[in-house]
Structures are given as C-alpha cells and as structure tokens.
Amino acid sequence: MADSRQVEQAYSLARERYASLGVDASAALENVSEISISLQCWQGDDVRGFEDSGAEIGGGLAVTGNYPGKATTVDELRSDLEQAYSLIPGSHRLNLHACYGEFPKRVERDQFGVEHFQGWIDWARHQEVKLDFNPTYFAHEKAADGFTLSHYDAGIRSFWIDHGIACRKIGAAMGKAQRSPCVTNVWVPDGHKDTPADRRAPRERLAQSLDSIFAEKIDSLHNLDAVECKLFGIGSESYVVGSHEFYLGYAISRNKLLCMDSGHFHPTEVVSDKLSSVLMYVPEILLHISRGVRWDSDHVVTLGDELQAIAQELIRGDYLDRVHIGLDFFDASINRVAAWVIGARNTLKALLFALLEPTGQLKELELDGDFTRRLALMEELKSMPFGSVWDYHCMKSGSPVGADWLDEVRAYEKDVLSLR
Ligand code: RNT
Ligand code: ZN
C-alpha cells in the first residue's frame, strides 16, 4: 500500500518544480478531474453482447485470447464495470453497444426499443455513470456478407436503416434521462476483401442510408450523432466503404460528429495531427482511443507517444469541450477488468501530463523562432516529477495509488471472476 504521507510530500515537491516553470499543478488536477472517459462495454465480454443471435462476431472484428472470467450476463458485466470504475480516478461514462440490451426473447434489431435498455439507464443513474450508445451492425446474419447500410439489396439496407433509427431514439432517451447528450456512434463494417469493380455505388448508398437514419431531427441536448471511419479491416483489406474521406465529407456536409479511432489509419498517419484540421470544419469529435499493432487496431491503450500527442493536442488547442473521449479496444488474453483500468488510467495520465505543460511558454518560444529552446523544454518536461502529481491525484480521488489497484483486481478475480 502506498504511504499517504510520502505521496503528499512528493506532490508538494513536484508542485514546486512545476511552479518554477509557471505551471499550476493544482489547477491541472482540478481540470483533469472534470474529464469523463467513456468505457467500452465490449471489453468486458469480448464483444459478445446478450442478444444470443447465434452469429459470429464478424465484421472484421477479431478478439483473441481466452482469459477466464469473462462476463456472460448483464449483472456480471455491471459488476465488472463497477469494479473497474472504482479503480479509475474521476467519474466516467459507459459506451454501450445495442447488442448489450436486455431481451426477454429474441428481438430483431429493427425492433429494439428503450425498454430493452431501461435496466442500463436505471443502473447508470444509480452509479452516476452517463451512457453513450452504438447501433450494432455486425454479428448478425444480415451482415454475414460484410455489407449493411451500403448493401446492394434494398431490403437489407432498409433493415439496417431501421436499426439505426431505433438506436438514435434509444440514445436520445438515454441522453434525456441523464441530462447529458448521449453520443450515438455509427460504425459499419462494409467493405471488400479484394479489389472492387465499383467503389462508387456502395458509397452513394451508404450516404443515402445515413441520411435516412438522420432524417428525424433530434435535440442535440439528448443525442449527438457520430460517424466512424476506418482504413481497412480483416476481410475488408482492399476497400472500406466508410473511409476517412467519405466520413469527413459526410460529417462536414451534415454537421455530424466525426469519430476518429486511433487504430483506423495508415500506420504512419496519426490522429493527433488530424484533430486541429478536422475541428476547423466539424462541430465536435468523438475519439476512440485505441492502439494499433501492425494490422490490428484494438490493443489495450498504453502510455505511448501517440496517446500523449493526442492529449497534448486536446489541451494545447483548448478542444476539451468539443471532444468526447471513448476507449476502443478488446483484449481477451489478460484480465478484462485490468484492461479497462490500464487503458483508462493511461488516457487520464496522458491528459494530466498535457495539463502540466507550460503551453503558453512553448507557444511564445515558437513565435520567437526559438525552436532550440522549444525542443529542449519539451524534452525536459518528460523527466519532470509527473508521477508524483498523478499519485496524489489518485489518492485524493479515492482511487488506488500506483499499482495498488492491481491487488484489488486480483482479489476480485479470486472472489468473483474465477467462480464463473
Ligand atoms: C471497429 C470500430 C468500432 C468497434 C466497436 C465495437 O473497427 O472501431 O468502433 O470497435 O463498435
Ligand atoms: Zn472504434
């Protein structure tokens, strides 16, 4: 267990060091406490959901690993989430997928209603967690050939359009109940494994389908629509209908949020560099913080260069009020609760680190043309006593300090997960 006196002392020294750079560490702590991260429900059960459709996950989403203890019921998933939230400083959101509704019997996706999510809405109110939402366009026989909203068959398209319409209404009901807009994010797997003969028609159909889904005006205090692009998926290596250019254009022309997943671009392309461009033209952004490894986009988020760069952009550009931060990874090879905690704590660490930067000073150096000092200072910042500020933040937020959280996950594993 961390010694609270030591944590306090280390913080007080760190605060002085930051003050000498003109950085107010306690203001940074206040700011980071205000940031909510939307935890992806699907990390808890390997993207299975409770729908019992019998279909394989598909859509190019692949979860590997068979670590014991995954949630198989809604109560288990909620209990795992509660455990995760208790180990992450601050108050955070939950990103639900439509296939995680509570269905008394098989309900078709175009028939999903608020009643199937009332249990989640009640749980969320009780937990003081706010909800975000996603229609589920995969793991279904009508998505088995890899196409949904851009399908050539009008009947299949209209089924998926109706699913999208139903989900927007559910999102709006969540947003209304929680007095905070629910971000409802559309991601479709549509694409071709091999070179298509027609790249144009599916894109035109996707835009039309989306227009039909978004036709009804919904109060933005209740629901915000986001659309998520992707470069390629497993099985859609040659062509993804909803590419970055497609959705960037769509979001700008329809005034929608663009969802940028940090694992959905070319390996040397980075979301951090796109934020300030995209935010010139779209009102708000949804981030799916993820970690790409070679061809896979969904590894547990670590505190790496790109995560830090994204956080720095959000702070340097003063974008926090226009950016919704969600996590998107699924790893079944390690303890699933630990995966959430690691990814969420790292995202918060990156944000706190960025908040502890003397941004004004760096920008001045830049204007003065003193790029030498700009680089020197940026590098020196990396060895400032950031960890002491983070530890203090965890302690003050009633969250475990350092790796102490892992002891709690281990105890939970022994008492709960291993009995499943
Ligand atoms: C898939 C997208 C999408 C999904 C979730 C489960 O490549 O990133 O966000 O991960 O909808
Ligand atoms: Zn994503």
mmCIF file of N, CA, C and O and ligand atoms in Angstrom, residues 42 47 61 97 134 138 185 187 228 230 261 264 288 297-298 328 330, ligand 1:
data_model
loop_
_atom_site.group_PDB
_atom_site.id
_atom_site.type_symbol
_atom_site.label_atom_id
_atom_site.label_comp_id
_atom_site.label_asym_id
_atom_site.label_seq_id
_atom_site.Cartn_x
_atom_site.Cartn_y
_atom_site.Cartn_z
ATOM 1 N N TRP A 42 -17.792 -3.413 -24.383
ATOM 2 C CA TRP A 42 -17.411 -4.641 -25.081
ATOM 3 C C TRP A 42 -16.069 -5.223 -24.660
ATOM 4 O O TRP A 42 -15.765 -6.363 -25.009
ATOM 5 N N VAL A 47 -16.767 -8.589 -26.905
ATOM 6 C CA VAL A 47 -17.712 -8.101 -27.926
ATOM 7 C C VAL A 47 -18.827 -9.112 -28.236
ATOM 8 O O VAL A 47 -19.252 -9.246 -29.379
ATOM 9 N N LEU A 61 -14.007 -7.831 -36.906
ATOM 10 C CA LEU A 61 -13.606 -7.665 -35.506
ATOM 11 C C LEU A 61 -13.153 -9.030 -34.992
ATOM 12 O O LEU A 61 -13.916 -9.987 -35.029
ATOM 13 N N HIS A 97 -23.111 -0.913 -26.596
ATOM 14 C CA HIS A 97 -23.481 -1.331 -27.946
ATOM 15 C C HIS A 97 -24.900 -1.878 -27.880
ATOM 16 O O HIS A 97 -25.317 -2.458 -26.869
ATOM 17 N N ASN A 134 -24.192 2.827 -29.369
ATOM 18 C CA ASN A 134 -23.791 2.416 -30.726
ATOM 19 C C ASN A 134 -24.786 1.416 -31.290
ATOM 20 O O ASN A 134 -25.037 0.395 -30.650
ATOM 21 N N PHE A 138 -22.912 -5.607 -36.820
ATOM 22 C CA PHE A 138 -22.118 -6.814 -37.077
ATOM 23 C C PHE A 138 -22.707 -7.933 -36.224
ATOM 24 O O PHE A 138 -23.677 -7.710 -35.499
ATOM 25 N N ASN A 185 -22.852 6.482 -31.938
ATOM 26 C CA ASN A 185 -21.823 6.373 -32.970
ATOM 27 C C ASN A 185 -22.118 5.258 -33.963
ATOM 28 O O ASN A 185 -22.345 4.119 -33.573
ATOM 29 N N TRP A 187 -20.794 2.855 -36.693
ATOM 30 C CA TRP A 187 -19.681 2.239 -37.418
ATOM 31 C C TRP A 187 -20.242 1.015 -38.159
ATOM 32 O O TRP A 187 -20.915 0.181 -37.559
ATOM 33 N N GLU A 228 -18.052 6.866 -37.803
ATOM 34 C CA GLU A 228 -16.670 6.401 -37.597
ATOM 35 C C GLU A 228 -16.058 5.814 -38.865
ATOM 36 O O GLU A 228 -16.574 4.871 -39.450
ATOM 37 N N LYS A 230 -12.799 4.089 -41.143
ATOM 38 C CA LYS A 230 -11.800 3.027 -40.959
ATOM 39 C C LYS A 230 -11.037 2.841 -42.261
ATOM 40 O O LYS A 230 -11.599 3.002 -43.350
ATOM 41 N N ASP A 261 -10.912 6.841 -34.703
ATOM 42 C CA ASP A 261 -10.365 5.750 -33.893
ATOM 43 C C ASP A 261 -8.862 5.733 -34.165
ATOM 44 O O ASP A 261 -8.442 5.673 -35.330
ATOM 45 N N HIS A 264 -7.402 3.318 -36.746
ATOM 46 C CA HIS A 264 -8.067 3.193 -38.045
ATOM 47 C C HIS A 264 -7.405 3.937 -39.193
ATOM 48 O O HIS A 264 -8.061 4.304 -40.165
ATOM 49 N N HIS A 288 -12.065 7.431 -30.450
ATOM 50 C CA HIS A 288 -11.939 6.062 -29.954
ATOM 51 C C HIS A 288 -10.456 5.874 -29.696
ATOM 52 O O HIS A 288 -9.672 5.693 -30.638
ATOM 53 N N SER A 297 -6.164 -3.159 -34.784
ATOM 54 C CA SER A 297 -6.391 -1.808 -34.281
ATOM 55 C C SER A 297 -6.787 -1.745 -32.819
ATOM 56 O O SER A 297 -7.035 -0.674 -32.313
ATOM 57 N N ASP A 298 -6.891 -2.839 -32.125
ATOM 58 C CA ASP A 298 -7.596 -2.768 -30.844
ATOM 59 C C ASP A 298 -6.833 -3.313 -29.642
ATOM 60 O O ASP A 298 -7.412 -4.028 -28.825
ATOM 61 N N ASP A 328 -11.566 2.273 -27.141
ATOM 62 C CA ASP A 328 -11.998 1.172 -28.005
ATOM 63 C C ASP A 328 -10.879 0.163 -28.173
ATOM 64 O O ASP A 328 -9.990 0.344 -28.997
ATOM 65 N N PHE A 330 -10.249 -4.367 -27.286
ATOM 66 C CA PHE A 330 -10.793 -5.584 -26.689
ATOM 67 C C PHE A 330 -9.709 -6.634 -26.672
ATOM 68 O O PHE A 330 -9.215 -7.047 -27.706
HETATM 69 C C1 RNT B 1 -14.414 -1.236 -35.397
HETATM 70 C C2 RNT B 1 -14.692 0.067 -34.771
HETATM 71 C C3 RNT B 1 -15.825 0.070 -33.804
HETATM 72 C C4 RNT B 1 -15.877 -1.160 -32.936
HETATM 73 C C5 RNT B 1 -16.955 -1.127 -31.901
HETATM 74 C C6 RNT B 1 -17.150 -2.453 -31.237
HETATM 75 O O1 RNT B 1 -13.271 -1.246 -36.137
HETATM 76 O O2 RNT B 1 -13.539 0.551 -34.152
HETATM 77 O O3 RNT B 1 -15.788 1.228 -33.045
HETATM 78 O O4 RNT B 1 -14.657 -1.394 -32.313
HETATM 79 O O5 RNT B 1 -18.119 -0.663 -32.470
#
